[in-house]
Amino acid sequence: ALESDLRLALEQRAFEVHYQPRVSVASHRIVGAEALVRWRHPTRGLLAPGLFIPVAERFGLITALGSWVIDEACRQARIWRDATPHGMPPIVFVNISPRQLLSSEFLPSLEAAIERHGIDSNQLCLELGNMSTIPETSQAWMLLRECKALGVRLALDNFGSNDSSYGLIRKLQLDYIKLGRQLTSARGSTAHDDAITNSVVSLARSLGFTTIAQGIEDPASLERARTFGCDLAQGFYFGVAEPADAIDLQIATGRSTSRAVFR
């Protein structure tokens, strides 16, 4: 039933993209936002991606859905670029499923979206996860290099959370590394955890990557990210994922209002 509902939702464009701010650890200024798709289901309400993305992947619908999300993210990126004529427009980060990279439609669709909305390609960043599922011989690796040649940025999700992360940084010309939550949360962290986080951040910095600390929910976690030298932070402390207009003013002014959800 969920599959048929999803197919109908794709036809009816029953999806929304919400955005969660990414801020500079040093200044608390918003420098980017992660685009997160939501499905407004007619009977189940607003669904998070974890409830339907696996279904879209299983039934071959992820390419169409992913293309729509990229186009919507590019549309919003243009709006925010026009709202910050004298500043740095925010980077919009879009999660990419490995299955999308196996489609011959991916690159043409990406190029078309960038051109259609007239944004600079470097205002878009593709955030990659579960790349260990892509075979060594796959054309997906060449496709990502072509994306990079376009000027599109690349980020690796959950860095340090599995062995495959270290192999991936050798293959890809990455811009950002997003640290796994277990590396960034101050809750229950030990001296052993601190040593691991410090080594991972040091490695990323030595390779020239901008580091993103996710899961920042309280001042202690933010201070931990600052202590270890993380560049950007994201989490409930700075805001949940919301429709774009909820953070328009913050984007235009570059200011973020810390508002911890968990106190």
Coordinates of N, CA, C and O in Angstrom, one line a residue, residues 12-82:
Q12 N 1.5 13.6 -7.7 CA 0.8 14.8 -7.2 C 1.7 15.8 -6.5 O 1.3 16.8 -6.0
R13 N 3.0 15.5 -6.5 CA 4.0 16.4 -5.8 C 3.6 16.6 -4.4 O 3.6 17.8 -3.9
A14 N 3.3 15.5 -3.6 CA 2.9 15.6 -2.3 C 4.0 15.6 -1.3 O 3.9 15.1 -0.2
F15 N 5.1 16.2 -1.7 CA 6.3 16.2 -0.9 C 6.7 17.7 -0.5 O 6.3 18.6 -1.2
E16 N 7.4 17.9 0.6 CA 7.9 19.2 1.0 C 9.4 19.0 1.3 O 9.9 17.9 1.7
V17 N 10.1 20.1 1.2 CA 11.5 20.1 1.6 C 11.6 21.1 2.8 O 11.3 22.2 2.7
H18 N 12.1 20.5 3.9 CA 12.4 21.3 5.1 C 13.9 21.5 5.2 O 14.7 20.8 4.6
Y19 N 14.3 22.6 5.9 CA 15.7 22.9 5.9 C 16.2 23.1 7.4 O 15.5 23.8 8.2
Q20 N 17.3 22.5 7.7 CA 17.9 22.6 9.0 C 19.2 23.5 8.9 O 20.1 23.1 8.1
P21 N 19.3 24.5 9.7 CA 20.5 25.4 9.5 C 21.8 24.7 9.9 O 21.8 23.9 10.8
R22 N 22.8 25.1 9.2 CA 24.2 24.8 9.6 C 24.9 26.1 9.9 O 24.9 27.0 9.1
V23 N 25.6 26.2 11.0 CA 26.1 27.5 11.4 C 27.6 27.3 11.7 O 28.2 26.2 11.9
S24 N 28.3 28.5 11.6 CA 29.7 28.5 11.9 C 29.8 28.4 13.5 O 29.2 29.1 14.2
V25 N 30.7 27.5 13.9 CA 31.0 27.3 15.3 C 31.5 28.5 15.9 O 31.2 28.9 17.0
A26 N 32.4 29.2 15.2 CA 33.0 30.4 15.7 C 32.1 31.6 15.8 O 32.2 32.3 16.8
S27 N 31.2 31.8 14.8 CA 30.4 33.1 14.8 C 28.9 32.8 15.0 O 28.2 33.8 15.3
H28 N 28.5 31.6 14.9 CA 27.0 31.3 15.0 C 26.3 31.8 13.8 O 25.0 31.9 13.9
R29 N 26.9 32.3 12.8 CA 26.3 32.7 11.6 C 25.9 31.5 10.7 O 26.6 30.6 10.6
I30 N 24.7 31.6 10.1 CA 24.2 30.5 9.2 C 25.0 30.6 7.9 O 25.1 31.6 7.3
V31 N 25.6 29.4 7.6 CA 26.4 29.4 6.4 C 25.8 28.4 5.4 O 26.3 28.2 4.3
G32 N 24.8 27.6 5.9 CA 24.3 26.6 5.0 C 23.0 26.0 5.6 O 22.6 26.3 6.7
A33 N 22.4 25.1 4.9 CA 21.2 24.4 5.4 C 21.1 23.1 4.7 O 21.3 22.9 3.5
E34 N 20.7 22.1 5.5 CA 20.5 20.7 4.9 C 19.0 20.6 4.5 O 18.1 20.8 5.2
A35 N 18.9 20.2 3.2 CA 17.5 20.0 2.6 C 17.1 18.6 3.0 O 17.7 17.6 2.7
L36 N 15.9 18.5 3.7 CA 15.4 17.2 4.2 C 13.9 17.0 3.7 O 13.1 17.8 4.0
V37 N 13.7 16.0 2.9 CA 12.4 15.8 2.3 C 11.4 15.2 3.3 O 11.8 14.4 4.2
R38 N 10.2 15.7 3.2 CA 9.1 15.2 4.0 C 7.9 14.8 3.1 O 7.7 15.5 2.0
W39 N 7.1 13.9 3.5 CA 6.0 13.4 2.7 C 4.7 13.7 3.5 O 4.5 13.2 4.6
R40 N 3.8 14.6 2.9 CA 2.6 14.9 3.6 C 1.5 13.8 3.2 O 0.8 14.0 2.2
H41 N 1.5 12.8 3.9 CA 0.7 11.6 3.6 C -0.8 12.0 3.9 O -1.1 12.6 5.0
P42 N -1.8 11.6 3.1 CA -3.2 12.0 3.3 C -3.8 11.5 4.6 O -4.7 12.1 5.2
T43 N -3.3 10.3 5.1 CA -3.9 9.8 6.4 C -2.9 9.7 7.5 O -3.3 9.7 8.7
R44 N -1.6 9.6 7.2 CA -0.6 9.4 8.2 C 0.1 10.7 8.6 O 1.0 10.7 9.5
G45 N -0.2 11.8 7.9 CA 0.4 13.1 8.3 C 1.8 13.3 7.7 O 2.1 12.6 6.7
L46 N 2.6 14.1 8.3 CA 3.9 14.5 7.7 C 4.9 13.4 8.1 O 5.2 13.2 9.3
L47 N 5.5 12.7 7.1 CA 6.4 11.6 7.3 C 7.8 12.0 7.1 O 8.2 12.7 6.1
A48 N 8.7 11.5 8.0 CA 10.1 11.7 7.9 C 10.7 10.8 6.8 O 10.1 9.7 6.6
P49 N 11.8 11.1 6.3 CA 12.4 10.3 5.1 C 12.7 8.9 5.5 O 12.6 8.0 4.6
G50 N 13.0 8.6 6.7 CA 13.3 7.2 7.1 C 12.1 6.3 6.9 O 12.3 5.1 6.8
L51 N 10.9 6.8 6.9 CA 9.7 6.0 6.7 C 9.4 5.7 5.3 O 8.6 4.8 5.0
F52 N 10.0 6.5 4.3 CA 9.6 6.2 2.9 C 10.8 6.1 1.9 O 10.6 5.6 0.8
I53 N 11.9 6.6 2.3 CA 13.1 6.6 1.4 C 13.4 5.1 1.1 O 13.7 4.8 -0.1
P54 N 13.5 4.2 2.1 CA 13.8 2.8 1.8 C 12.8 2.2 0.8 O 13.1 1.4 0.0
V55 N 11.5 2.6 0.9 CA 10.5 2.1 0.0 C 10.7 2.6 -1.4 O 10.7 1.9 -2.4
A56 N 11.1 3.9 -1.5 CA 11.4 4.5 -2.8 C 12.6 3.8 -3.5 O 12.6 3.6 -4.7
E57 N 13.6 3.5 -2.7 CA 14.7 2.8 -3.2 C 14.4 1.4 -3.7 O 14.8 0.9 -4.7
R58 N 13.6 0.7 -2.9 CA 13.2 -0.7 -3.1 C 12.5 -0.8 -4.4 O 12.6 -1.8 -5.2
F59 N 11.6 0.1 -4.7 CA 10.7 0.0 -5.9 C 11.1 0.9 -7.0 O 10.4 1.2 -7.9
G60 N 12.4 1.4 -7.0 CA 12.9 2.1 -8.1 C 12.4 3.5 -8.3 O 12.4 4.1 -9.4
L61 N 11.9 4.1 -7.2 CA 11.3 5.5 -7.3 C 12.2 6.6 -6.8 O 11.9 7.7 -6.9
I62 N 13.4 6.2 -6.3 CA 14.3 7.1 -5.7 C 14.9 8.1 -6.7 O 15.1 9.3 -6.4
T63 N 15.1 7.7 -7.9 CA 15.6 8.6 -8.9 C 14.7 9.8 -9.2 O 15.1 11.0 -9.2
A64 N 13.4 9.5 -9.4 CA 12.4 10.6 -9.6 C 12.3 11.5 -8.4 O 12.2 12.7 -8.5
L65 N 12.2 10.8 -7.2 CA 12.0 11.6 -6.0 C 13.3 12.5 -5.8 O 13.2 13.7 -5.4
G66 N 14.5 11.9 -5.9 CA 15.7 12.6 -5.7 C 15.9 13.8 -6.7 O 16.4 14.8 -6.3
S67 N 15.5 13.6 -7.9 CA 15.6 14.7 -8.9 C 14.7 15.8 -8.5 O 15.0 17.0 -8.6
W68 N 13.5 15.5 -8.0 CA 12.6 16.6 -7.5 C 13.2 17.3 -6.3 O 13.1 18.6 -6.3
V69 N 13.8 16.6 -5.4 CA 14.4 17.3 -4.2 C 15.5 18.2 -4.7 O 15.6 19.3 -4.2
I70 N 16.4 17.7 -5.6 CA 17.5 18.6 -6.1 C 16.9 19.8 -6.7 O 17.4 20.9 -6.5
D71 N 15.9 19.7 -7.6 CA 15.3 20.8 -8.2 C 14.8 21.8 -7.2 O 15.0 23.0 -7.3
E72 N 14.1 21.3 -6.2 CA 13.5 22.2 -5.2 C 14.6 22.9 -4.4 O 14.5 24.0 -4.0
A73 N 15.7 22.1 -4.1 CA 16.8 22.7 -3.3 C 17.4 23.8 -4.2 O 17.8 24.9 -3.6
C74 N 17.6 23.6 -5.5 CA 18.2 24.6 -6.3 C 17.3 25.9 -6.4 O 17.7 27.0 -6.4
R75 N 16.0 25.6 -6.5 CA 15.0 26.8 -6.5 C 15.1 27.6 -5.2 O 15.2 28.8 -5.3
Q76 N 15.2 26.9 -4.1 CA 15.4 27.6 -2.8 C 16.7 28.3 -2.7 O 16.8 29.4 -2.1
A77 N 17.8 27.7 -3.2 CA 19.1 28.3 -3.2 C 19.1 29.6 -3.9 O 19.8 30.6 -3.5
R78 N 18.4 29.6 -5.0 CA 18.3 30.9 -5.8 C 17.6 32.0 -5.0 O 18.0 33.2 -5.0
I79 N 16.5 31.6 -4.3 CA 15.8 32.6 -3.5 C 16.7 33.1 -2.4 O 16.8 34.4 -2.2
W80 N 17.5 32.3 -1.8 CA 18.4 32.7 -0.7 C 19.5 33.5 -1.3 O 20.0 34.4 -0.6
R81 N 20.0 33.1 -2.5 CA 21.1 33.9 -3.1 C 20.6 35.4 -3.3 O 21.3 36.3 -3.1
D82 N 19.4 35.5 -3.8 CA 18.9 36.8 -4.1 C 18.6 37.6 -2.9 O 18.6 38.8 -2.9

